[in-house]
CSV table of C-alpha atoms in Angstrom, one decimal:
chain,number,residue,atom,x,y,z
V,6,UNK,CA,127.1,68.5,65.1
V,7,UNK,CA,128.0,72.3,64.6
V,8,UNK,CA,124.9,74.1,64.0
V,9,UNK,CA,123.8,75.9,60.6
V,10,UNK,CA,124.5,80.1,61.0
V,11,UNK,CA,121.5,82.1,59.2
V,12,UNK,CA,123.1,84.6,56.8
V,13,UNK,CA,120.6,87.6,56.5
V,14,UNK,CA,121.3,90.6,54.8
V,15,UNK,CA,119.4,94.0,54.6
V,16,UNK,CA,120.2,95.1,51.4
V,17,UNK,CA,119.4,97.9,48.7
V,18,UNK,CA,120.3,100.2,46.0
V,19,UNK,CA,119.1,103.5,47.6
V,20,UNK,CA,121.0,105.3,49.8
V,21,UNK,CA,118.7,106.9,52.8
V,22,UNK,CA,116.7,104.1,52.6
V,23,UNK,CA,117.4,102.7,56.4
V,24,UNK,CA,119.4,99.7,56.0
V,25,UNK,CA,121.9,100.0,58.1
V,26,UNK,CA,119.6,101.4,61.2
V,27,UNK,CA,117.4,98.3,60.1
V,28,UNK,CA,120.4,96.2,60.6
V,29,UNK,CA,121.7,97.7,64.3
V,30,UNK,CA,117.7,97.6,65.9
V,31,UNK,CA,117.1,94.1,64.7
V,32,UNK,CA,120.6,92.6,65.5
V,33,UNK,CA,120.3,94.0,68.8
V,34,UNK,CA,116.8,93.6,69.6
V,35,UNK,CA,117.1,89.9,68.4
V,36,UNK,CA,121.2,89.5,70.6
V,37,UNK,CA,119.7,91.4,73.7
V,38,UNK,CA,116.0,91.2,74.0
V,39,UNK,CA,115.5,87.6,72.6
V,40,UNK,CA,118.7,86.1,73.3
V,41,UNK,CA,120.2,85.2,70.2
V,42,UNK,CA,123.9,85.0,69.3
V,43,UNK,CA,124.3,87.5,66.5
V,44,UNK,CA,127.1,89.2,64.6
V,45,UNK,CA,127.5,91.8,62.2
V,46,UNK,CA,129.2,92.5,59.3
V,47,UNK,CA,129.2,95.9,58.1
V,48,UNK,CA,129.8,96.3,54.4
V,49,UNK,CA,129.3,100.2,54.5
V,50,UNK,CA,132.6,100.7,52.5
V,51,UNK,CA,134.5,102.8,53.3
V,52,UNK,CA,133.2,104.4,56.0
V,53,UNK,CA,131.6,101.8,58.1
V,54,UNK,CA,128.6,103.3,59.5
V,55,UNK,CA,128.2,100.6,61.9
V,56,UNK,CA,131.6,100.2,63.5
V,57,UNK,CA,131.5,104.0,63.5
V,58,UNK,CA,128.0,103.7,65.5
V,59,UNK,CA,130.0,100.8,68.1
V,60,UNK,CA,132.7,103.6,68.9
V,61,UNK,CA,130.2,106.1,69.5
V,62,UNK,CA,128.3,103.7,71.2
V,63,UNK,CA,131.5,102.8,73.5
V,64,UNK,CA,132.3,106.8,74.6
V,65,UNK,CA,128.5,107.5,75.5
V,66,UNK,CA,128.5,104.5,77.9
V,67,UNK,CA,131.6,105.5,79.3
V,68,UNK,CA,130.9,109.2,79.6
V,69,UNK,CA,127.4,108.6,80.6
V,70,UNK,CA,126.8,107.1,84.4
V,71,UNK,CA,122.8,106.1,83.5
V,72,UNK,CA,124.0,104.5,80.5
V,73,UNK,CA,126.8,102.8,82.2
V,74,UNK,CA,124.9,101.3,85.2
V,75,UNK,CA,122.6,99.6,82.3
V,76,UNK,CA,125.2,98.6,80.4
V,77,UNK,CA,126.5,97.0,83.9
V,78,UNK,CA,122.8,95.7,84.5
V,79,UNK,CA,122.1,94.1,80.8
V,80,UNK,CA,126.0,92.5,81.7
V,81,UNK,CA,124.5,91.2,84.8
V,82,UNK,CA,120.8,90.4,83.6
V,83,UNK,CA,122.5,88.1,80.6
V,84,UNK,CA,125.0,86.0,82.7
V,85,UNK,CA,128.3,88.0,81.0
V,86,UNK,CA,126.7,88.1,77.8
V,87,UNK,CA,128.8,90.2,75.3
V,88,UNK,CA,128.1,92.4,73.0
V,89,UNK,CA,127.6,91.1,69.7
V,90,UNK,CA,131.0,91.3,67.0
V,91,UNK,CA,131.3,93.7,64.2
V,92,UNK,CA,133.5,92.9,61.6
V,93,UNK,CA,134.3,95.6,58.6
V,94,UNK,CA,134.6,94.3,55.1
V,95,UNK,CA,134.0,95.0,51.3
V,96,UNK,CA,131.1,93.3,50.3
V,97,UNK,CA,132.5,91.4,47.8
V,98,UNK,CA,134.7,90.0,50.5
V,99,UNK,CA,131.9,90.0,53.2
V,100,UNK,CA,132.0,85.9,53.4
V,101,UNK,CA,135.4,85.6,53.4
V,102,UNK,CA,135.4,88.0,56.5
V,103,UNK,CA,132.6,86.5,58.4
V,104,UNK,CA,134.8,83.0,58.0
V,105,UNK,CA,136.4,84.1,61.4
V,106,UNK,CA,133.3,83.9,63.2
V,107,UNK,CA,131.3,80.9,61.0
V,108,UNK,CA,134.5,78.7,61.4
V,109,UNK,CA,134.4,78.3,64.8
V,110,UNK,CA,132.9,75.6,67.7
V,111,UNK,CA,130.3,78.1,68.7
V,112,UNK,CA,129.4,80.0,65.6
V,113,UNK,CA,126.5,82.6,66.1
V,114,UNK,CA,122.7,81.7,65.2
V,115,UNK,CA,122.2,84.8,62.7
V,116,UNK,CA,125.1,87.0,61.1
V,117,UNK,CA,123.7,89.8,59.5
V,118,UNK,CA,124.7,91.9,56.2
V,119,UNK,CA,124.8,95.4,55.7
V,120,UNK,CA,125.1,95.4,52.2
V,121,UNK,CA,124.9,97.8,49.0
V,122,UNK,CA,122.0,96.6,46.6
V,123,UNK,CA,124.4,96.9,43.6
V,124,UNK,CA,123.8,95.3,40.6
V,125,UNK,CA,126.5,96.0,38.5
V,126,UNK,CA,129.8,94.5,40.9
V,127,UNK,CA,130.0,90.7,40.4
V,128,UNK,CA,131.9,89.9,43.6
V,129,UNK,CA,128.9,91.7,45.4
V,130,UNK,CA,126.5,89.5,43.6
V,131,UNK,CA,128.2,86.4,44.6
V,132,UNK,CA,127.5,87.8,48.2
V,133,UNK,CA,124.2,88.8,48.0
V,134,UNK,CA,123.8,85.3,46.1
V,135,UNK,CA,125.0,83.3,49.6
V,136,UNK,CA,122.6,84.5,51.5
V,137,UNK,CA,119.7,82.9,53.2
V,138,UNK,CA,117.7,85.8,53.4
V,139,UNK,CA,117.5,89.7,51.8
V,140,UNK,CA,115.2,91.7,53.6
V,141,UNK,CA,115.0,95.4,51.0
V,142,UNK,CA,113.6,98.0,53.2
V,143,UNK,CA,111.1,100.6,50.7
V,144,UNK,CA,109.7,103.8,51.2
V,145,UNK,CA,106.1,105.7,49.2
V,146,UNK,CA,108.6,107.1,47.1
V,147,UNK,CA,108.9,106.7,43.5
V,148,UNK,CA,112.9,107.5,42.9
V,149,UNK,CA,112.8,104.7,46.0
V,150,UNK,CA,110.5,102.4,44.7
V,151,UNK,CA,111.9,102.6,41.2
V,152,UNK,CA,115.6,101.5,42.1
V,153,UNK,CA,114.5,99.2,45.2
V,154,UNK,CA,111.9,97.2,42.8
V,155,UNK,CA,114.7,97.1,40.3
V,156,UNK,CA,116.9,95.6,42.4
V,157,UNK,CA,114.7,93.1,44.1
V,158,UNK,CA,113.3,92.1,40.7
V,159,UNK,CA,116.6,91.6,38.8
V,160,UNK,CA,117.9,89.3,42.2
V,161,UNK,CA,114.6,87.4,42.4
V,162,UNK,CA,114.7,86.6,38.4
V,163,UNK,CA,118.5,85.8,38.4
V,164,UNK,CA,119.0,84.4,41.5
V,165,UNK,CA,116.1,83.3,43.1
V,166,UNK,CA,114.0,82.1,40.2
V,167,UNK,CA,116.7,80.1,39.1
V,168,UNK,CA,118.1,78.1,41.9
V,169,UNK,CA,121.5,79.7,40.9
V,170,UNK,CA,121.7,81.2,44.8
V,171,UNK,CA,121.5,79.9,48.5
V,172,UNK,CA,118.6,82.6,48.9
V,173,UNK,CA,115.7,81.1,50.4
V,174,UNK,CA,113.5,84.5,50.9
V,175,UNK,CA,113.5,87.9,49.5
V,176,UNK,CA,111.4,90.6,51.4
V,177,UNK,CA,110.2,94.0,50.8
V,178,UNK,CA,109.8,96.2,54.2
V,179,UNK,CA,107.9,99.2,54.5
V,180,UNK,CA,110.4,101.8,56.4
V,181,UNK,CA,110.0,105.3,57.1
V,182,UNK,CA,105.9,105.0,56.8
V,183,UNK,CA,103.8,108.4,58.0
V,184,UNK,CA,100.7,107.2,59.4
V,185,UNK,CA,99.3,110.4,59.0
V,186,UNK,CA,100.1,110.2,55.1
V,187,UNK,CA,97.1,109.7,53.0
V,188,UNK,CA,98.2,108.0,50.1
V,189,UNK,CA,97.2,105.2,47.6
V,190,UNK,CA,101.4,104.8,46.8
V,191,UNK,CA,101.6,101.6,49.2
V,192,UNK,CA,98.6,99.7,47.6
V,193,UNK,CA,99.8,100.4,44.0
V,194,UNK,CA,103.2,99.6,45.1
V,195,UNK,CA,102.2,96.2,46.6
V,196,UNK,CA,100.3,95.0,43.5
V,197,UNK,CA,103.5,95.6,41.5
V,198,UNK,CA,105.6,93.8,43.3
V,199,UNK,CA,103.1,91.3,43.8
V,200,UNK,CA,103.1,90.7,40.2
V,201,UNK,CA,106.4,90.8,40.2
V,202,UNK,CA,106.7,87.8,42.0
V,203,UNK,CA,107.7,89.7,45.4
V,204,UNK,CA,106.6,89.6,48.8
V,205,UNK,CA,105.9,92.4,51.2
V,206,UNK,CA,106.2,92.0,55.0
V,207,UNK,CA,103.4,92.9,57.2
V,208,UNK,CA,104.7,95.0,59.8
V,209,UNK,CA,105.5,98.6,58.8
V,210,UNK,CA,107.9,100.9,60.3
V,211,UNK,CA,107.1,104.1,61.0
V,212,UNK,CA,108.5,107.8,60.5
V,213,UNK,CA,109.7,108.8,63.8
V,214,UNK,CA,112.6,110.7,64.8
V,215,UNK,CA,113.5,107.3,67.9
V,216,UNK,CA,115.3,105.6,65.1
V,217,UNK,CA,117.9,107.9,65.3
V,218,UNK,CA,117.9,108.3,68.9
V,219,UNK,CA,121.5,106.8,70.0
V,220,UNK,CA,121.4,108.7,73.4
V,221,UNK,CA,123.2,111.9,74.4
V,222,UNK,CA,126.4,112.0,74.8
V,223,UNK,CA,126.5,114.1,78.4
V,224,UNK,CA,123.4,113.4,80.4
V,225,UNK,CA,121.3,111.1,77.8
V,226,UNK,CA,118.5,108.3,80.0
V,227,UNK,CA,117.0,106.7,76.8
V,228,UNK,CA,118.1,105.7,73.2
V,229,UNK,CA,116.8,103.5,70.5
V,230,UNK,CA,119.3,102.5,67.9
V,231,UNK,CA,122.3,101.2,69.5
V,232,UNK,CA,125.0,98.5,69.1
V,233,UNK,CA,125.6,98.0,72.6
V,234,UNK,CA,122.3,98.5,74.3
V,235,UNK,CA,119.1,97.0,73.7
V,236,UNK,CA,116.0,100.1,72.7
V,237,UNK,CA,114.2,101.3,75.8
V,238,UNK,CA,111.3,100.3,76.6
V,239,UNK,CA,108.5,102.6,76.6
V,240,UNK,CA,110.3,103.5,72.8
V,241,UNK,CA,109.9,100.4,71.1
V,242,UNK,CA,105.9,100.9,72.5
V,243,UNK,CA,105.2,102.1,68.4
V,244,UNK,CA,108.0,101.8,67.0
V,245,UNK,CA,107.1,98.2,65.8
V,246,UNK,CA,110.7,97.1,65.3
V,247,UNK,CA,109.7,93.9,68.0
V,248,UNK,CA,106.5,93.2,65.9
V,249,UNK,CA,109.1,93.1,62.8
V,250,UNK,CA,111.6,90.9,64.8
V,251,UNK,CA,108.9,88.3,65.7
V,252,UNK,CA,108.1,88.6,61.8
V,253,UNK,CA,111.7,87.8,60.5
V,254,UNK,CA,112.0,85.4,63.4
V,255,UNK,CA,108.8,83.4,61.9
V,256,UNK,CA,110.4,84.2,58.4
V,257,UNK,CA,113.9,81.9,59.2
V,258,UNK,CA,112.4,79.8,60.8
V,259,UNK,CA,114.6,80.7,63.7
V,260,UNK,CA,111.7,80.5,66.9
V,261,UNK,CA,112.8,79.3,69.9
């Protein structure tokens, strides 16, 4: 029996916001660190900021001879394991594109989404609708807050609510969070979309400049947000983005 592939999606209306470096740190924490078999499909139309990310990704390690002997050590450490697909689509074709991957004898345990939250495009509903799970990353701001509650209301009372959807969790995420900030935003945030009906994950991620650390391109020994590499060590100490994997990992009920 072919096994079920978790569709999981990081999703919102606000550009800035830190989906798409949400969606490269978890994919490959989860594909190198933990061992999964994920894919991505960037929805970033038209310019694809994750298969732009892979390309640049590709000339550092091959330009870089630190990079390249961990690149050849994570190959070795992983018995061949590749690096995870990336497959470029509209998102109101997003399924139809992942079909290559889904429809196969060994289909990947998680495929994740990099999609616009847009409200107003009805083939990008009927995405966002067959997803398993949404994960809307937020930020103390109130332009933020305003359109990311917006969105994550109108797709928890249309979709969720109503059983009209294969969504089985929809998830706030604190991004971009100053520890040094002293503000009462996140607390009055959390009780409105706790009235709302929404949930809020526990982890937080912080403000720091690692997560957009993708490693020199002449010389470079460390980097954070990659598509080929797993983060370094001593920067995930912090950075919370294996806290947040465990999380989600607990969320889909995808432990092993």
């Amino acid at each position: 029996m072919k096994k079920e592939t978790l569709l999981v999606a990081f999703s919102t209306q606000k550009g800035g916001a830190g989906k798409t470096t949400l969606t490269v740190l978890t994919a490959s924490y989860l594909h190198y660190v933990k061992g999964y078999n994920v894919a991505v499909v960037d929805c970033d139309y038209p310019q694809f900021s994750i298969k732009d990310m892979r390309e640049r990704d590709m000339r550092n390690v091959a330009n870089n001879p630190y990079l390249k002997k961990l690149a050849y050590e994570q190959f070795t450490r992983t018995s061949g394991k590749r690096a995870y697909p990336i497959l470029e689509s509209r998102p109101e074709e997003a399924i139809e594109t992942a079909r290559c991957i889904l429809d196969t004898d060994t289909p990947p345990d998680i495929v994740f989404f990099d999609l616009p939250g847009t409200i107003n495009n009805h083939g990008v509903i009927r995405t966002i609708a067959t997803m398993d799970y949404i994960f809307c990353p937020i930020a103390a701001d109130r332009v933020v807050m305003t359109s990311s509650l917006t969105f994550a209301g109108l797709v928890n009372d249309t979709l969720v609510s109503t059983g009209q959807s294969n969504i089985k969790g929809l998830y706030l995420l604190w991004n971009m969070v100053d520890g040094r900030e002293k503000t009462d935003l996140y607390e009055v945030y959390e009780k409105v979309a706790g009235e709302m009906g929404l949930c809020i994950l526990k982890n937080r991620l912080p403000d720091s400049k690692r997560f957009r650390k993708e490693g020199a391109e002449e010389g470079g020994r460390s980097l954070f947000r990659s598509t080929l590499l797993p983060p370094d060590r001593q920067l995930i100490k912090g950075s919370n983005i294996d806290s947040l994997a465990e999380e989600i990992l607990d969320l889909i009920n995808l432990k092993q």
